[in-house]
Coordinates of C-alpha atoms and ligand atoms in Angstrom, one line a residue:
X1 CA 0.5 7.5 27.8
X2 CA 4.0 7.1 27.0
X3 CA 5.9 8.3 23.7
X4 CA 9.2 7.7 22.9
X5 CA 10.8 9.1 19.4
X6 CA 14.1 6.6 19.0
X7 CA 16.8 7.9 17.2
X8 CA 19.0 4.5 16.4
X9 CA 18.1 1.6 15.8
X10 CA 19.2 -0.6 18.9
X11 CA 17.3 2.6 20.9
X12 CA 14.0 0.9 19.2
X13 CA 14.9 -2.1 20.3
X14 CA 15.6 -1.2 23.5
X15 CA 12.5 0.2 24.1
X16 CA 10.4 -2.4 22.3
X17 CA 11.9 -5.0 24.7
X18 CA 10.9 -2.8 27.6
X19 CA 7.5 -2.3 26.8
X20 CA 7.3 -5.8 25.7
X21 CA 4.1 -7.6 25.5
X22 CA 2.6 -3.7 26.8
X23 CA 0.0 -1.8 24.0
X24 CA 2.2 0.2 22.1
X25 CA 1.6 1.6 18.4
X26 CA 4.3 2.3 16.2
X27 CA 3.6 5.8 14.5
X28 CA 5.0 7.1 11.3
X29 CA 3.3 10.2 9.4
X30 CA 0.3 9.1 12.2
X31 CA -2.2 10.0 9.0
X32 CA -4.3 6.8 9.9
X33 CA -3.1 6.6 13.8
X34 CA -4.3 10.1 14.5
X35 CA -8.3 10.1 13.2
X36 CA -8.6 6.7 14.7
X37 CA -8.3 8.0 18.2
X38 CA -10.4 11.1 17.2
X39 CA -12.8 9.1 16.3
X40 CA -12.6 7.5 20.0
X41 CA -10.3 4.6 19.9
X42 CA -8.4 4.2 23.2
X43 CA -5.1 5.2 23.1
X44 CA -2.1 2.9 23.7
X45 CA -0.3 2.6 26.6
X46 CA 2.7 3.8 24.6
X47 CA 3.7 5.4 21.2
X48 CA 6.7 4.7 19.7
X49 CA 7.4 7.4 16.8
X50 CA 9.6 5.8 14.1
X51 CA 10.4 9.4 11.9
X52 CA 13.6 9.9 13.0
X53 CA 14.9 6.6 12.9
X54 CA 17.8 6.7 11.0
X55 CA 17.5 5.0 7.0
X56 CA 14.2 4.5 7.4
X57 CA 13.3 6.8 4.3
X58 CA 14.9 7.3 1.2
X59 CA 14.6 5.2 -2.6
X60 CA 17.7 3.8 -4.0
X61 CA 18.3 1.2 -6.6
X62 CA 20.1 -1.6 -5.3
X63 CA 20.6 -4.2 -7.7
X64 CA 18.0 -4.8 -9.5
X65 CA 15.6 -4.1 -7.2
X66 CA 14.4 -0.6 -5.9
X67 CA 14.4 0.0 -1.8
X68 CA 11.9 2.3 -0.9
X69 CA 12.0 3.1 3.1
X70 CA 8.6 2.5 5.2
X71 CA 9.2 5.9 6.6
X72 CA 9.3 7.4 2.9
X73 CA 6.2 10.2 2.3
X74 CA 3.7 9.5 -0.4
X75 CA 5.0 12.9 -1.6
X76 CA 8.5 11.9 -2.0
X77 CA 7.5 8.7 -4.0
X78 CA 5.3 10.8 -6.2
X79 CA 8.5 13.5 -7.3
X80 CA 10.9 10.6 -7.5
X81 CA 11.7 9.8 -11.1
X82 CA 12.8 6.3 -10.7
X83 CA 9.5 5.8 -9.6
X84 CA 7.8 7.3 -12.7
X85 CA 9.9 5.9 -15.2
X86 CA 9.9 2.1 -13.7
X87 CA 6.1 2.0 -11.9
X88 CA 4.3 4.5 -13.1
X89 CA 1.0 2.6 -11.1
X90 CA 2.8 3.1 -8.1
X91 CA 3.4 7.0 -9.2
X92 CA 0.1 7.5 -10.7
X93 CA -1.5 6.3 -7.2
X94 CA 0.7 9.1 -5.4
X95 CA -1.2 11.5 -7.2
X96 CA -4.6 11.7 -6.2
X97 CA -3.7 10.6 -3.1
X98 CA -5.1 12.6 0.1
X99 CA -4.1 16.1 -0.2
X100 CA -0.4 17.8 -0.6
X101 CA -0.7 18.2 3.4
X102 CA -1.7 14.6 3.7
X103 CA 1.0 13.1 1.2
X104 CA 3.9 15.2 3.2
X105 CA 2.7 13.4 6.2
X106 CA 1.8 9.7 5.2
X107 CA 4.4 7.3 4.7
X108 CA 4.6 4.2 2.7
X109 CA 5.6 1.7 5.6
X110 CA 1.6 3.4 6.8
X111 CA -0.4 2.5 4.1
X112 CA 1.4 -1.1 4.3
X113 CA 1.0 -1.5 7.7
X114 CA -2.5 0.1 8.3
X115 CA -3.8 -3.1 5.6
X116 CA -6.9 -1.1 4.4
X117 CA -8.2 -2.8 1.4
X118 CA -8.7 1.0 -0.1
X119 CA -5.1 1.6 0.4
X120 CA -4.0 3.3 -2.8
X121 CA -0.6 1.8 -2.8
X122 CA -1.0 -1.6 -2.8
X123 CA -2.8 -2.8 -5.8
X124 CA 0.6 -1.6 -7.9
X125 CA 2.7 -3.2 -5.0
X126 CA 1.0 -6.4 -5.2
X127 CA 0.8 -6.4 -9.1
X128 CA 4.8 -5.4 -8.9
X129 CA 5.7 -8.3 -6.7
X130 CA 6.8 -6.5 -3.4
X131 CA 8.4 -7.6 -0.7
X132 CA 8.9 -5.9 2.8
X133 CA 12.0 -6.0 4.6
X134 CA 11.0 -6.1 8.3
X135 CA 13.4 -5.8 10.8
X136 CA 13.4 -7.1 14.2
X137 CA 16.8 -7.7 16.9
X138 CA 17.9 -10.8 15.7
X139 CA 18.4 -9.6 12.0
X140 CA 16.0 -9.3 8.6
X141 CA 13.0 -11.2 7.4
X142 CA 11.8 -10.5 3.7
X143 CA 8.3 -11.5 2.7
X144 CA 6.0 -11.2 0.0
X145 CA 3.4 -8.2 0.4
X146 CA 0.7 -10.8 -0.3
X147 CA 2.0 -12.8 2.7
X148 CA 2.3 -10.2 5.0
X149 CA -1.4 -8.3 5.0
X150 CA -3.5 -11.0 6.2
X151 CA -7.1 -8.9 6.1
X152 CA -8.3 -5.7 6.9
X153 CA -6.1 -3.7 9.5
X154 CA -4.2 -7.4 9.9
X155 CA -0.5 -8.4 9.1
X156 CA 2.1 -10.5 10.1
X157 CA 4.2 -8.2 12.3
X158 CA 5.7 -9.7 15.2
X159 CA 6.1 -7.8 18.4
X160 CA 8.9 -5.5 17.9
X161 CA 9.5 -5.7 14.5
X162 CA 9.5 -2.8 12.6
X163 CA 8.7 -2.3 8.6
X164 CA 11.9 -1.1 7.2
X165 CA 11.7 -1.3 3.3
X166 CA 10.1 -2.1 0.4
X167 CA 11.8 -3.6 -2.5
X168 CA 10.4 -4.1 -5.9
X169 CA 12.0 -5.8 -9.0
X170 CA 12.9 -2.8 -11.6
X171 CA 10.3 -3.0 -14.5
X172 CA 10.4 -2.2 -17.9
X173 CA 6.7 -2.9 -18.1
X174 CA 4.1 -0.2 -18.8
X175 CA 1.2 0.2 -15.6
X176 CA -1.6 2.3 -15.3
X177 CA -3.7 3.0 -12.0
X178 CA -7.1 4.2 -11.4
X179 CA -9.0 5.0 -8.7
X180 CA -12.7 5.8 -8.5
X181 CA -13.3 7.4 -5.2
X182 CA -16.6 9.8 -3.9
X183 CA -15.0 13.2 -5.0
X184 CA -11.6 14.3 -6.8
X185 CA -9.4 14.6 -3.9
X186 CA -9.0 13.8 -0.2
X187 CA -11.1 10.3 -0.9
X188 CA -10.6 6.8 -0.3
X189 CA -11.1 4.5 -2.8
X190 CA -14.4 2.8 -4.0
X191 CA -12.5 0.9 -6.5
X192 CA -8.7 0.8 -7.3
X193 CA -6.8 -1.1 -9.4
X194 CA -3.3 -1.3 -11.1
X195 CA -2.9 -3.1 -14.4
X196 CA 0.9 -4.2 -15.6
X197 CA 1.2 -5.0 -18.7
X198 CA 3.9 -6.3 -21.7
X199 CA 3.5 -8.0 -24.7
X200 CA 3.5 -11.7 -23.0
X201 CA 2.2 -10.5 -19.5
X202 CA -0.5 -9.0 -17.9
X203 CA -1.3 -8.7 -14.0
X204 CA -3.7 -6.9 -12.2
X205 CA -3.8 -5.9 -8.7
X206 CA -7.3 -5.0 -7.5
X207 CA -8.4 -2.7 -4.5
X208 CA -11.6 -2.1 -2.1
X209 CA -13.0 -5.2 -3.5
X210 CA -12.5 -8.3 -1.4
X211 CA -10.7 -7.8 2.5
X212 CA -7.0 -7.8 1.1
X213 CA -6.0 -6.7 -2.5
X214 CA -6.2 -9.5 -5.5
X215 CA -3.9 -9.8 -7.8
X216 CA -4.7 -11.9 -10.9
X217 CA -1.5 -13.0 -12.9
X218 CA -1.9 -14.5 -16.3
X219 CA -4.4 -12.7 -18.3
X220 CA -2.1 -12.5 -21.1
X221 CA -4.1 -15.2 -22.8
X222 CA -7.6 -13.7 -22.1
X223 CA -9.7 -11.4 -24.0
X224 CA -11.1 -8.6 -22.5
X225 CA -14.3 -10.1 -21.5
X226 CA -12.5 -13.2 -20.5
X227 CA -10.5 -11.4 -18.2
X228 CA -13.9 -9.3 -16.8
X229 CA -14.9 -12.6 -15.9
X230 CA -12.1 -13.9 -14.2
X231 CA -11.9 -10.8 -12.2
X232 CA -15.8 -10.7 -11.3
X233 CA -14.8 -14.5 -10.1
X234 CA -12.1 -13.5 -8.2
X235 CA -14.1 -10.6 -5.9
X236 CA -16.0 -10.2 -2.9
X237 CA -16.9 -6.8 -2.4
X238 CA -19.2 -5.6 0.5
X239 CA -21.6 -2.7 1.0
X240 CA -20.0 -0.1 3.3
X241 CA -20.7 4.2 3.6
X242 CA -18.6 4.8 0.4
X243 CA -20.5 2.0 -2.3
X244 CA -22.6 -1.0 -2.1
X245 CA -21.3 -4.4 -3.6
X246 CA -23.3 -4.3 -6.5
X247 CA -22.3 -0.8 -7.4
X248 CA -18.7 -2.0 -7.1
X249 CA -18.5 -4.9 -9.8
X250 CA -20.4 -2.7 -11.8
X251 CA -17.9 0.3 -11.2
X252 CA -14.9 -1.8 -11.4
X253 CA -16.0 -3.8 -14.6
X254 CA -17.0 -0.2 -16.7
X255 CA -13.3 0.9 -15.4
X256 CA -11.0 -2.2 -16.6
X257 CA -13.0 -2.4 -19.3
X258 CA -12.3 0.9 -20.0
X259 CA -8.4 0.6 -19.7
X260 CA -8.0 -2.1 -20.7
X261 CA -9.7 -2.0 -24.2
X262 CA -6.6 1.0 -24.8
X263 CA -4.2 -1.9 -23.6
X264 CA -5.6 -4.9 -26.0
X265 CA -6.6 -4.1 -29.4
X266 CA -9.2 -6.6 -30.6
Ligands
LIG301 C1 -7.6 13.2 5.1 C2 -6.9 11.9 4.7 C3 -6.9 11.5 3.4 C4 -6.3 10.2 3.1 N1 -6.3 9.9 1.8 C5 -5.8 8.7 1.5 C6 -5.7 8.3 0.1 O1 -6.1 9.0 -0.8 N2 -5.3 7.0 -0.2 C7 -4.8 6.2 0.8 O2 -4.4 5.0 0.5 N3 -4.9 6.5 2.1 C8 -5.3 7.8 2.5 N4 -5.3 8.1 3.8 C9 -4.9 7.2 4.8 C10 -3.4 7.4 5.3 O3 -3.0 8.7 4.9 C11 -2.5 6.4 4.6 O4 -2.9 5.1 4.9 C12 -1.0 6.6 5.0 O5 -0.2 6.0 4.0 C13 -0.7 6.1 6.4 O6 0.7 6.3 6.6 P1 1.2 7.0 8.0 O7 2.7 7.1 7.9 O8 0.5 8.2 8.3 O9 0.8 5.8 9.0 P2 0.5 5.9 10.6 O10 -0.9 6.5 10.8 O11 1.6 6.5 11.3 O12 0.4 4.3 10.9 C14 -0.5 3.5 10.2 C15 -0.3 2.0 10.7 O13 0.9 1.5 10.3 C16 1.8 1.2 11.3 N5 3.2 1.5 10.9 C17 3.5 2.7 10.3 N6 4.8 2.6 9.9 C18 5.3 1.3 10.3 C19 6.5 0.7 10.2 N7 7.6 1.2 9.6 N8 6.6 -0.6 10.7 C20 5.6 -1.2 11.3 N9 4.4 -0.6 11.4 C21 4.2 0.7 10.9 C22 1.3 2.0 12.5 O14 1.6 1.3 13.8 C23 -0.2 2.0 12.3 O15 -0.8 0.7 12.7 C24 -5.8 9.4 4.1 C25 -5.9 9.8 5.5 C26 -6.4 11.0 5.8 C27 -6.5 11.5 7.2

């Protein structure tokens, strides 16, 4: 096997040309990378270790927007303020997430790119309207985080390309996320979901419960039940080691119902 740690760039670029159509992984915190190949998955012909690309971590407001870099740690997201104070769903899914060890370690481009359905991350993301900046050496695509996981462990990453940031429209709306997992720490999710809410909106982004995250927009207009029905609609959850299906609906309905009867007074 072959690892290379590039520290521009045009070095990636380089390299990902060379190794062209070859197996090669990119590896961030290699939280998700590393387990899988304990586990007994073959390794690739080649690693390519994005940490020390340059600009690849760090969260700045541009704009109106907020740029969070793929390589930034679930830890550094979860002590950032701007975080806190604009998405607290994104925040609140920082904290329960793996262990301190784990969080120094696993980056946000990671949980994108590894498309779990569990992934703590992206039920805010998706409610939030991200989009991913990906990079590749003819310049900068953006796309919606909805149109780039396409199922689980699936995206639309191109050879070559690399995840370089995740912008999010800054938001004055409240959000609250929960997560039901096995045990109170180093568990992945049964259930998660993010719930965004204002006065004349209300989104949800909905996790472990179909093979991508759902997000429901709308549900302004709903009542609670209403909007347990539209959500039981919208799922397809499966039976796996963590949960059956059954226990799933049933889990996630008690939980919105839960949050969201402190959200919409009746
Ligand atoms: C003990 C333990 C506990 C965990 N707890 C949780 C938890 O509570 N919640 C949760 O959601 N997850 C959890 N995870 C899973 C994992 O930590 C996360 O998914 C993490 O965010 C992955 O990030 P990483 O940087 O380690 O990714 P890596 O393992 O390095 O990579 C994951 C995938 O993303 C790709 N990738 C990474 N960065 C980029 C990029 N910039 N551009 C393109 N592709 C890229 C890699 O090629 C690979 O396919 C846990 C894992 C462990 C081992």
């Amino acid at each position: 096997m072959k690892y290379f740690r590039p520290i521009t760039i045009n070095d990636y670029f380089t390299i990902s040309k060379d190794v062209g159509q070859q197996d090669f992984t990119l590896f961030a915190g290699g939280t998700d990378l590393i387990p899988r190949y304990e586990r007994g998955h073959k390794l690739p012909e080649t690693i390519i270790d994005l940490k020390k690309l340059p600009n690849i971590a760090g969260i700045k407001k541009v704009g109106d927007n907020i740029e969070i870099g793929a390589g930034t740690t679930i830890e550094e997201l979860k002590n950032k303020d701007l975080i806190k104070t604009h998405f607290n769903a994104l925040f609140q899914s920082t904290t329960d997430f793996g262990s301190v060890q784990i969080r120094n370690r696993a980056t946000i481009g990671g949980n994108i790119c590894n498309a779990s359905p569990a992934g703590d991350t992206l039920p805010a993301l998706y409610a939030f309207n991200a989009k991913l900046i990906l990079r590749n050496k003819n310049g900068d695509r953006t796309v919606p985080i909805d149109e780039f996981i396409l199922g689980p462990g699936k995206t639309a990453i191109k050879n070559g390309e690399i995840l370089q940031a995740v912008i999010i429209p800054l938001s004055n709306s409240k959000s609250i996320f929960y997560k039901l997992g096995l045990r109170e720490a180093m568990a992945i999710s049964v259930v998660n979901f993010a719930i965004i809410y204002e006065q004349t909106l209300l989104t949800i982004g909905l996790g472990a419960v179909a093979p991508t995250i759902i997000k429901l927009t709308g549900l302004e207009k709903y009542n609670i039940d209403q909007i347990l029905e539209e959500v039981d609609n919208a799922i397809s959850p499966i039976d796996d080691i963590r949960a059956t299906a059954h226990y799933r609906r049933k889990a996630l309905q008690n939980m919105l119902r839960f949050e969201l009867s402190k959200i919409i007074k009746t």
